[in-house]
Amino acid sequence: MTIDPSPSLFDTPPPAVDGDDRTPLLPVRHPNQDLFICDVLDAIPKDDMASMEHPVFSLSTKPDNRTRRYEHNGNVIEIIPSGKGLATIHDKDILIYCISQLVAKMNQGEQPSRTVRLQAYDMLVATNRQTSGEGYRLMADALTRLRGTTVRTNIQTGGIEETRIFGLIEEAKITRKTFDGRMLDLEITLSEWVYRSVISKNVLTLHRDYFRLRKPFERRMYELARKHCGMKDEWKIGLELLQKKCGSNSPIRVFRALVKKVCEHDAEHGHFPDYAVTMDDDVILFRNRSGLKASPPIAASAGDDAPYIDSETMHDAKTAAPGYDVYALYDEWVSWWHDMGKPELKSPAGAFLGFCKKRHERKPLR
């Protein structure tokens, strides 16, 4: 994928109506979003690991009508546009929201389905998009590109490798509109490839500020850092390999300047989610910021029979109860579980996250 190095792609701020064209992050358009989302679990963004690893989405802000081919370590992926162009990394917000909904249902012990029913307004709020008429129009365009973009690949999802040809979504249906034509209720059917990643739990949590990153290139860098660094202390990658994973065909000197600018902005603003990013002699270093230090999956201090909670769920707990020591909350939850007679839990992860959410509701620390 070619990254357009022109200032119009990376440096032009959004319209002044957003109120902040000086920082690398978009403003929080919906500061009270938890009041609008039916469950805080739905607001925890999740992304599938296959598309985080490989450059599936275009980073261009202009219609991108070029077929892409990417090969790495035996994985081959071709992305073929429709007449509307390739799906962009901003279009991916819709997939992230759908994946988040499915994972939330699984955490609550429900059976997921490839068809996700949702309210358009909730999706716009959760992904920090405008809820104006323009916001709905852009979402409709994004659905069209997601449906029209064709992927041909041998990348495994859910432990199965096979050559598949598919769209990123199979279908999108608007089931209800307002009198002025705005969509209210949607049904989105995910591709089998994406759905398989979800039910296999091949997903990772994204920081909410992912949706505030102005530059498509920074979103892609964050995806790679989240996938490879995760909750480790740091991760290094060479400039040429980073360029390949971003899907860029720009000259190396242009790409180097783009990465350098991201590092400079992060040094000034500390805006890059979860990780501090620096570059030294064509090696990019992502260092984990405080609060995401790696911890082993826990089955806990309260005894070997305690419900198992993995490190990814502990990450989610930080979102459900911001400001709290989630490991202390875990010990408290296990004590409560013992006091209740060790009831069988349909979904330990969902039960623990619900506990964290209620604690935050009773006594928010932020």
Tab-separated table of N, CA and C in Angstrom, residues 57-200:
chain	number	residue	atom	x	y	z
A	57	PHE	N	-5.749	-2.601	5.251
A	57	PHE	CA	-6.510	-1.381	5.016
A	57	PHE	C	-5.636	-0.272	4.436
A	58	SER	N	-6.238	0.502	3.562
A	58	SER	CA	-5.525	1.628	2.942
A	58	SER	C	-5.310	2.735	3.967
A	59	LEU	N	-4.162	3.392	3.879
A	59	LEU	CA	-3.865	4.532	4.743
A	59	LEU	C	-4.113	5.859	4.040
A	60	SER	N	-4.630	5.812	2.844
A	60	SER	CA	-4.891	7.031	2.081
A	60	SER	C	-6.213	7.647	2.498
A	61	THR	N	-6.284	8.970	2.481
A	61	THR	CA	-7.547	9.658	2.742
A	61	THR	C	-8.273	9.987	1.442
A	62	LYS	N	-7.667	9.631	0.328
A	62	LYS	CA	-8.290	9.815	-0.985
A	62	LYS	C	-8.658	8.442	-1.536
A	63	PRO	N	-9.602	8.370	-2.483
A	63	PRO	CA	-9.971	7.064	-3.048
A	63	PRO	C	-8.738	6.309	-3.548
A	64	ASP	N	-8.568	5.096	-3.089
A	64	ASP	CA	-7.409	4.265	-3.404
A	64	ASP	C	-7.896	3.092	-4.249
A	65	ASN	N	-7.582	3.095	-5.525
A	65	ASN	CA	-8.111	2.097	-6.455
A	65	ASN	C	-7.042	1.136	-6.967
A	66	ARG	N	-5.959	0.980	-6.213
A	66	ARG	CA	-4.882	0.093	-6.641
A	66	ARG	C	-4.940	-1.238	-5.900
A	67	THR	N	-4.715	-2.319	-6.621
A	67	THR	CA	-4.633	-3.634	-5.994
A	67	THR	C	-3.322	-3.755	-5.238
A	68	ARG	N	-3.389	-4.308	-4.036
A	68	ARG	CA	-2.209	-4.447	-3.195
A	68	ARG	C	-1.838	-5.918	-3.062
A	69	ARG	N	-0.547	-6.192	-2.945
A	69	ARG	CA	-0.069	-7.548	-2.671
A	69	ARG	C	1.026	-7.458	-1.612
A	70	TYR	N	0.934	-8.311	-0.607
A	70	TYR	CA	1.865	-8.292	0.514
A	70	TYR	C	2.263	-9.728	0.821
A	71	GLU	N	3.575	-9.955	0.987
A	71	GLU	CA	4.084	-11.273	1.351
A	71	GLU	C	5.055	-11.123	2.508
A	72	HIS	N	4.918	-12.024	3.493
A	72	HIS	CA	5.837	-12.006	4.633
A	72	HIS	C	5.755	-13.341	5.362
A	73	ASN	N	6.903	-14.005	5.497
A	73	ASN	CA	6.993	-15.280	6.226
A	73	ASN	C	5.960	-16.304	5.758
A	74	GLY	N	5.797	-16.385	4.451
A	74	GLY	CA	4.888	-17.379	3.895
A	74	GLY	C	3.447	-16.935	3.799
A	75	ASN	N	3.118	-15.805	4.394
A	75	ASN	CA	1.762	-15.273	4.289
A	75	ASN	C	1.643	-14.386	3.056
A	76	VAL	N	0.621	-14.604	2.280
A	76	VAL	CA	0.366	-13.814	1.081
A	76	VAL	C	-1.025	-13.212	1.191
A	77	ILE	N	-1.122	-11.926	0.911
A	77	ILE	CA	-2.426	-11.283	0.959
A	77	ILE	C	-2.531	-10.301	-0.201
A	78	GLU	N	-3.617	-10.382	-0.929
A	78	GLU	CA	-3.938	-9.427	-1.992
A	78	GLU	C	-5.227	-8.722	-1.615
A	79	ILE	N	-5.241	-7.410	-1.763
A	79	ILE	CA	-6.423	-6.609	-1.455
A	79	ILE	C	-6.852	-5.920	-2.742
A	80	ILE	N	-8.073	-6.199	-3.157
A	80	ILE	CA	-8.565	-5.760	-4.466
A	80	ILE	C	-9.707	-4.779	-4.244
A	81	PRO	N	-9.607	-3.560	-4.776
A	81	PRO	CA	-10.641	-2.552	-4.508
A	81	PRO	C	-11.885	-2.749	-5.371
A	82	SER	N	-12.970	-2.158	-4.937
A	82	SER	CA	-14.165	-2.038	-5.764
A	82	SER	C	-14.115	-0.688	-6.472
A	83	GLY	N	-15.179	-0.338	-7.139
A	83	GLY	CA	-15.234	0.964	-7.805
A	83	GLY	C	-15.181	2.115	-6.829
A	84	LYS	N	-15.512	1.867	-5.564
A	84	LYS	CA	-15.470	2.908	-4.528
A	84	LYS	C	-14.104	2.997	-3.862
A	85	GLY	N	-13.162	2.133	-4.260
A	85	GLY	CA	-11.829	2.153	-3.672
A	85	GLY	C	-11.689	1.156	-2.541
A	86	LEU	N	-10.459	1.050	-2.034
A	86	LEU	CA	-10.165	0.142	-0.932
A	86	LEU	C	-10.774	0.644	0.371
A	87	ALA	N	-11.114	-0.290	1.243
A	87	ALA	CA	-11.505	0.084	2.600
A	87	ALA	C	-10.304	0.725	3.296
A	88	THR	N	-10.564	1.785	4.045
A	88	THR	CA	-9.499	2.534	4.708
A	88	THR	C	-9.403	2.139	6.176
A	89	ILE	N	-8.333	2.571	6.808
A	89	ILE	CA	-8.152	2.247	8.220
A	89	ILE	C	-9.202	2.949	9.082
A	90	HIS	N	-9.784	4.050	8.592
A	90	HIS	CA	-10.892	4.678	9.311
A	90	HIS	C	-12.170	3.873	9.134
A	91	ASP	N	-12.356	3.257	7.961
A	91	ASP	CA	-13.499	2.363	7.767
A	91	ASP	C	-13.440	1.189	8.739
A	92	LYS	N	-12.233	0.811	9.112
A	92	LYS	CA	-12.049	-0.324	10.019
A	92	LYS	C	-12.708	-0.095	11.371
A	93	ASP	N	-12.974	1.165	11.735
A	93	ASP	CA	-13.653	1.449	12.995
A	93	ASP	C	-14.933	0.629	13.131
A	94	ILE	N	-15.633	0.448	12.009
A	94	ILE	CA	-16.890	-0.300	12.030
A	94	ILE	C	-16.626	-1.756	12.396
A	95	LEU	N	-15.591	-2.335	11.807
A	95	LEU	CA	-15.244	-3.718	12.139
A	95	LEU	C	-14.846	-3.841	13.609
A	96	ILE	N	-14.044	-2.884	14.079
A	96	ILE	CA	-13.608	-2.913	15.472
A	96	ILE	C	-14.820	-2.875	16.402
A	97	TYR	N	-15.783	-2.026	16.078
A	97	TYR	CA	-16.976	-1.928	16.912
A	97	TYR	C	-17.759	-3.237	16.902
A	98	CYS	N	-17.915	-3.838	15.726
A	98	CYS	CA	-18.640	-5.114	15.629
A	98	CYS	C	-17.925	-6.219	16.405
A	99	ILE	N	-16.598	-6.278	16.259
A	99	ILE	CA	-15.816	-7.278	16.989
A	99	ILE	C	-15.978	-7.062	18.498
A	100	SER	N	-15.972	-5.800	18.919
A	100	SER	CA	-16.125	-5.485	20.342
A	100	SER	C	-17.463	-5.983	20.864
A	101	GLN	N	-18.522	-5.806	20.071
A	101	GLN	CA	-19.841	-6.277	20.473
A	101	GLN	C	-19.858	-7.794	20.654
A	102	LEU	N	-19.253	-8.511	19.709
A	102	LEU	CA	-19.249	-9.967	19.780
A	102	LEU	C	-18.451	-10.462	20.987
A	103	VAL	N	-17.291	-9.862	21.229
A	103	VAL	CA	-16.470	-10.276	22.371
A	103	VAL	C	-17.211	-9.995	23.682
A	104	ALA	N	-17.902	-8.844	23.756
A	104	ALA	CA	-18.673	-8.525	24.960
A	104	ALA	C	-19.733	-9.591	25.215
A	105	LYS	N	-20.417	-10.031	24.155
A	105	LYS	CA	-21.437	-11.081	24.299
A	105	LYS	C	-20.799	-12.378	24.785
A	106	MET	N	-19.632	-12.708	24.211
A	106	MET	CA	-18.950	-13.924	24.639
A	106	MET	C	-18.522	-13.831	26.097
A	107	ASN	N	-18.057	-12.653	26.521
A	107	ASN	CA	-17.657	-12.467	27.920
A	107	ASN	C	-18.838	-12.585	28.872
A	108	GLN	N	-20.030	-12.309	28.356
A	108	GLN	CA	-21.232	-12.418	29.177
A	108	GLN	C	-21.876	-13.799	29.058
A	109	GLY	N	-21.173	-14.721	28.370
A	109	GLY	CA	-21.658	-16.084	28.267
A	109	GLY	C	-22.681	-16.310	27.183
A	110	GLU	N	-22.865	-15.319	26.294
A	110	GLU	CA	-23.839	-15.461	25.222
A	110	GLU	C	-23.195	-16.085	23.986
A	111	GLN	N	-24.029	-16.616	23.111
A	111	GLN	CA	-23.557	-17.214	21.872
A	111	GLN	C	-23.436	-16.125	20.808
A	112	PRO	N	-22.250	-15.919	20.228
A	112	PRO	CA	-22.102	-14.869	19.215
A	112	PRO	C	-22.694	-15.301	17.874
A	113	SER	N	-22.892	-14.339	17.010
A	113	SER	CA	-23.409	-14.592	15.667
A	113	SER	C	-22.640	-13.740	14.677
A	114	ARG	N	-22.507	-14.227	13.452
A	114	ARG	CA	-21.819	-13.436	12.418
A	114	ARG	C	-22.558	-12.146	12.105
A	115	THR	N	-23.854	-12.122	12.309
A	115	THR	CA	-24.654	-10.924	12.048
A	115	THR	C	-24.791	-10.115	13.326
A	116	VAL	N	-24.301	-8.891	13.277
A	116	VAL	CA	-24.306	-8.009	14.443
A	116	VAL	C	-25.403	-6.963	14.246
A	117	ARG	N	-26.303	-6.878	15.204
A	117	ARG	CA	-27.368	-5.876	15.153
A	117	ARG	C	-26.992	-4.743	16.092
A	118	LEU	N	-27.044	-3.535	15.582
A	118	LEU	CA	-26.560	-2.401	16.369
A	118	LEU	C	-27.279	-1.130	15.982
A	119	GLN	N	-27.112	-0.123	16.820
A	119	GLN	CA	-27.637	1.203	16.540
A	119	GLN	C	-26.514	2.063	15.986
A	120	ALA	N	-26.788	2.718	14.875
A	120	ALA	CA	-25.766	3.509	14.201
A	120	ALA	C	-25.216	4.598	15.118
A	121	TYR	N	-26.090	5.227	15.895
A	121	TYR	CA	-25.646	6.307	16.784
A	121	TYR	C	-24.631	5.795	17.791
A	122	ASP	N	-24.898	4.632	18.395
A	122	ASP	CA	-23.968	4.075	19.377
A	122	ASP	C	-22.599	3.849	18.762
A	123	MET	N	-22.575	3.376	17.523
A	123	MET	CA	-21.295	3.103	16.864
A	123	MET	C	-20.534	4.406	16.606
A	124	LEU	N	-21.236	5.454	16.197
A	124	LEU	CA	-20.583	6.733	15.958
A	124	LEU	C	-20.001	7.293	17.247
A	125	VAL	N	-20.750	7.180	18.335
A	125	VAL	CA	-20.276	7.694	19.623
A	125	VAL	C	-19.060	6.904	20.104
A	126	ALA	N	-19.156	5.574	20.041
A	126	ALA	CA	-18.083	4.729	20.577
A	126	ALA	C	-16.779	4.906	19.818
A	127	THR	N	-16.851	5.260	18.544
A	127	THR	CA	-15.649	5.422	17.726
A	127	THR	C	-15.259	6.888	17.556
A	128	ASN	N	-15.834	7.768	18.386
A	128	ASN	CA	-15.475	9.186	18.424
A	128	ASN	C	-15.729	9.890	17.086
A	129	ARG	N	-16.798	9.514	16.428
A	129	ARG	CA	-17.165	10.147	15.155
A	129	ARG	C	-18.266	11.181	15.361
A	130	GLN	N	-18.415	12.039	14.384
A	130	GLN	CA	-19.473	13.029	14.431
A	130	GLN	C	-20.828	12.347	14.268
A	131	THR	N	-21.837	12.869	14.954
A	131	THR	CA	-23.184	12.320	14.843
A	131	THR	C	-24.086	13.218	14.005
A	132	SER	N	-23.477	14.062	13.197
A	132	SER	CA	-24.223	14.913	12.273
A	132	SER	C	-24.657	14.087	11.060
A	133	GLY	N	-25.408	14.711	10.171
A	133	GLY	CA	-25.798	14.036	8.941
A	133	GLY	C	-24.593	13.591	8.136
A	134	GLU	N	-23.530	14.377	8.170
A	134	GLU	CA	-22.308	14.015	7.472
A	134	GLU	C	-21.691	12.754	8.068
A	135	GLY	N	-21.772	12.629	9.389
A	135	GLY	CA	-21.240	11.433	10.029
A	135	GLY	C	-21.947	10.172	9.560
A	136	TYR	N	-23.258	10.243	9.402
A	136	TYR	CA	-24.017	9.080	8.917
A	136	TYR	C	-23.694	8.788	7.455
A	137	ARG	N	-23.495	9.848	6.664
A	137	ARG	CA	-23.164	9.641	5.243
A	137	ARG	C	-21.812	8.968	5.105
A	138	LEU	N	-20.836	9.417	5.898
A	138	LEU	CA	-19.509	8.821	5.831
A	138	LEU	C	-19.539	7.363	6.288
A	139	MET	N	-20.388	7.058	7.255
A	139	MET	CA	-20.497	5.681	7.703
A	139	MET	C	-21.090	4.797	6.609
A	140	ALA	N	-22.064	5.311	5.871
A	140	ALA	CA	-22.641	4.548	4.768
A	140	ALA	C	-21.594	4.287	3.687
A	141	ASP	N	-20.763	5.291	3.400
A	141	ASP	CA	-19.684	5.108	2.420
A	141	ASP	C	-18.694	4.056	2.905
A	142	ALA	N	-18.381	4.078	4.209
A	142	ALA	CA	-17.444	3.108	4.763
A	142	ALA	C	-17.990	1.690	4.639
A	143	LEU	N	-19.269	1.505	4.906
A	143	LEU	CA	-19.889	0.189	4.755
A	143	LEU	C	-19.792	-0.300	3.316
A	144	THR	N	-19.957	0.617	2.382
A	144	THR	CA	-19.864	0.248	0.962
A	144	THR	C	-18.458	-0.216	0.612
A	145	ARG	N	-17.439	0.484	1.101
A	145	ARG	CA	-16.060	0.073	0.812
A	145	ARG	C	-15.711	-1.247	1.503
A	146	LEU	N	-16.192	-1.438	2.724
A	146	LEU	CA	-15.925	-2.694	3.419
A	146	LEU	C	-16.562	-3.870	2.675
A	147	ARG	N	-17.751	-3.658	2.157
A	147	ARG	CA	-18.417	-4.728	1.406
A	147	ARG	C	-17.749	-4.960	0.064
A	148	GLY	N	-17.239	-3.905	-0.555
A	148	GLY	CA	-16.697	-4.033	-1.913
A	148	GLY	C	-15.252	-4.488	-1.979
A	149	THR	N	-14.468	-4.235	-0.933
A	149	THR	CA	-13.065	-4.632	-0.945
A	149	THR	C	-12.955	-6.154	-0.852
A	150	THR	N	-12.158	-6.737	-1.757
A	150	THR	CA	-11.991	-8.187	-1.802
A	150	THR	C	-10.590	-8.558	-1.324
A	151	VAL	N	-10.524	-9.557	-0.462
A	151	VAL	CA	-9.252	-10.044	0.071
A	151	VAL	C	-9.045	-11.475	-0.403
A	152	ARG	N	-7.845	-11.750	-0.890
A	152	ARG	CA	-7.453	-13.114	-1.240
A	152	ARG	C	-6.186	-13.435	-0.447
A	153	THR	N	-6.251	-14.469	0.390
A	153	THR	CA	-5.136	-14.701	1.308
A	153	THR	C	-5.084	-16.150	1.779
A	154	ASN	N	-3.902	-16.515	2.274
A	154	ASN	CA	-3.729	-17.812	2.931
A	154	ASN	C	-3.452	-17.655	4.423
A	155	ILE	N	-3.694	-16.462	4.973
A	155	ILE	CA	-3.418	-16.192	6.377
A	155	ILE	C	-4.383	-16.988	7.254
A	156	GLN	N	-3.826	-17.615	8.274
A	156	GLN	CA	-4.645	-18.413	9.174
A	156	GLN	C	-5.505	-17.516	10.063
A	157	THR	N	-6.731	-17.954	10.298
A	157	THR	CA	-7.550	-17.399	11.372
A	157	THR	C	-8.188	-18.583	12.071
A	158	GLY	N	-8.121	-18.569	13.394
A	158	GLY	CA	-8.676	-19.681	14.150
A	158	GLY	C	-7.916	-20.974	13.948
A	159	GLY	N	-6.615	-20.894	13.591
A	159	GLY	CA	-5.791	-22.084	13.443
A	159	GLY	C	-5.986	-22.832	12.150
A	160	ILE	N	-6.728	-22.267	11.199
A	160	ILE	CA	-6.984	-22.918	9.917
A	160	ILE	C	-6.338	-22.103	8.808
A	161	GLU	N	-5.501	-22.751	7.993
A	161	GLU	CA	-4.901	-22.072	6.846
A	161	GLU	C	-5.537	-22.599	5.568
A	162	GLU	N	-6.049	-21.695	4.784
A	162	GLU	CA	-6.617	-22.042	3.492
A	162	GLU	C	-6.657	-20.776	2.658
A	163	THR	N	-6.611	-20.927	1.359
A	163	THR	CA	-6.727	-19.764	0.489
A	163	THR	C	-8.195	-19.380	0.418
A	164	ARG	N	-8.475	-18.146	0.780
A	164	ARG	CA	-9.859	-17.668	0.795
A	164	ARG	C	-9.962	-16.371	0.017
A	165	ILE	N	-11.116	-16.159	-0.577
A	165	ILE	CA	-11.435	-14.926	-1.292
A	165	ILE	C	-12.741	-14.416	-0.695
A	166	PHE	N	-12.726	-13.227	-0.147
A	166	PHE	CA	-13.895	-12.758	0.595
A	166	PHE	C	-13.894	-11.239	0.695
A	167	GLY	N	-15.021	-10.687	1.071
A	167	GLY	CA	-15.118	-9.281	1.433
A	167	GLY	C	-14.917	-9.134	2.924
A	168	LEU	N	-14.605	-7.943	3.367
A	168	LEU	CA	-14.369	-7.717	4.792
A	168	LEU	C	-15.664	-7.838	5.590
A	169	ILE	N	-16.778	-7.449	4.989
A	169	ILE	CA	-18.088	-7.790	5.526
A	169	ILE	C	-18.872	-8.459	4.405
A	170	GLU	N	-19.776	-9.321	4.795
A	170	GLU	CA	-20.573	-10.024	3.787
A	170	GLU	C	-21.777	-9.210	3.356
A	171	GLU	N	-22.335	-8.479	4.316
A	171	GLU	CA	-23.552	-7.724	4.019
A	171	GLU	C	-23.771	-6.666	5.073
A	172	ALA	N	-24.379	-5.560	4.677
A	172	ALA	CA	-24.825	-4.537	5.615
A	172	ALA	C	-26.249	-4.160	5.242
A	173	LYS	N	-27.115	-4.124	6.239
A	173	LYS	CA	-28.529	-3.831	5.974
A	173	LYS	C	-29.003	-2.760	6.944
A	174	ILE	N	-29.579	-1.706	6.397
A	174	ILE	CA	-30.170	-0.652	7.215
A	174	ILE	C	-31.627	-1.037	7.448
A	175	THR	N	-31.964	-1.316	8.697
A	175	THR	CA	-33.303	-1.818	8.986
A	175	THR	C	-34.284	-0.733	9.407
A	176	ARG	N	-33.775	0.454	9.758
A	176	ARG	CA	-34.682	1.528	10.161
A	176	ARG	C	-34.005	2.869	9.936
A	177	LYS	N	-34.762	3.840	9.432
A	177	LYS	CA	-34.256	5.189	9.203
A	177	LYS	C	-35.166	6.202	9.884
A	178	THR	N	-34.606	7.415	10.083
A	178	THR	CA	-35.412	8.520	10.583
A	178	THR	C	-36.168	9.139	9.420
A	179	PHE	N	-37.026	10.084	9.734
A	179	PHE	CA	-37.814	10.749	8.689
A	179	PHE	C	-36.927	11.504	7.716
A	180	ASP	N	-35.727	11.943	8.176
A	180	ASP	CA	-34.837	12.689	7.283
A	180	ASP	C	-33.792	11.794	6.626
A	181	GLY	N	-33.961	10.475	6.735
A	181	GLY	CA	-33.101	9.556	5.995
A	181	GLY	C	-31.901	9.030	6.748
A	182	ARG	N	-31.668	9.459	7.995
A	182	ARG	CA	-30.525	8.952	8.750
A	182	ARG	C	-30.790	7.512	9.213
A	183	MET	N	-29.755	6.685	9.107
A	183	MET	CA	-29.908	5.298	9.543
A	183	MET	C	-29.963	5.228	11.059
A	184	LEU	N	-30.824	4.350	11.561
A	184	LEU	CA	-30.909	4.135	12.996
A	184	LEU	C	-30.383	2.750	13.359
A	185	ASP	N	-31.032	1.731	12.835
A	185	ASP	CA	-30.654	0.359	13.153
A	185	ASP	C	-29.959	-0.292	11.969
A	186	LEU	N	-28.907	-1.050	12.269
A	186	LEU	CA	-28.106	-1.710	11.231
A	186	LEU	C	-27.967	-3.189	11.551
A	187	GLU	N	-27.809	-3.962	10.505
A	187	GLU	CA	-27.373	-5.348	10.641
A	187	GLU	C	-26.150	-5.528	9.749
A	188	ILE	N	-25.031	-5.938	10.346
A	188	ILE	CA	-23.791	-6.141	9.601
A	188	ILE	C	-23.388	-7.601	9.753
A	189	THR	N	-23.230	-8.287	8.633
A	189	THR	CA	-22.782	-9.675	8.654
A	189	THR	C	-21.300	-9.713	8.324
A	190	LEU	N	-20.502	-10.182	9.269
A	190	LEU	CA	-19.055	-10.226	9.093
A	190	LEU	C	-18.662	-11.376	8.173
A	191	SER	N	-17.504	-11.253	7.555
A	191	SER	CA	-16.972	-12.361	6.763
A	191	SER	C	-16.624	-13.513	7.703
A	192	GLU	N	-16.631	-14.714	7.180
A	192	GLU	CA	-16.266	-15.887	7.972
A	192	GLU	C	-14.847	-15.748	8.500
A	193	TRP	N	-13.960	-15.113	7.722
A	193	TRP	CA	-12.560	-14.930	8.098
A	193	TRP	C	-12.440	-14.083	9.371
A	194	VAL	N	-13.169	-12.971	9.410
A	194	VAL	CA	-13.140	-12.103	10.580
A	194	VAL	C	-13.838	-12.792	11.759
A	195	TYR	N	-14.987	-13.402	11.503
A	195	TYR	CA	-15.748	-14.050	12.564
A	195	TYR	C	-14.946	-15.172	13.217
A	196	ARG	N	-14.194	-15.899	12.419
A	196	ARG	CA	-13.382	-16.987	12.958
A	196	ARG	C	-12.333	-16.449	13.929
A	197	SER	N	-11.770	-15.286	13.630
A	197	SER	CA	-10.815	-14.667	14.553
A	197	SER	C	-11.468	-14.354	15.893
A	198	VAL	N	-12.702	-13.876	15.830
A	198	VAL	CA	-13.394	-13.474	17.054
A	198	VAL	C	-13.689	-14.676	17.930
A	199	ILE	N	-14.314	-15.711	17.365
A	199	ILE	CA	-14.707	-16.850	18.198
A	199	ILE	C	-13.500	-17.642	18.683
A	200	SER	N	-12.355	-17.470	18.005
A	200	SER	CA	-11.122	-18.105	18.463
A	200	SER	C	-10.371	-17.239	19.461
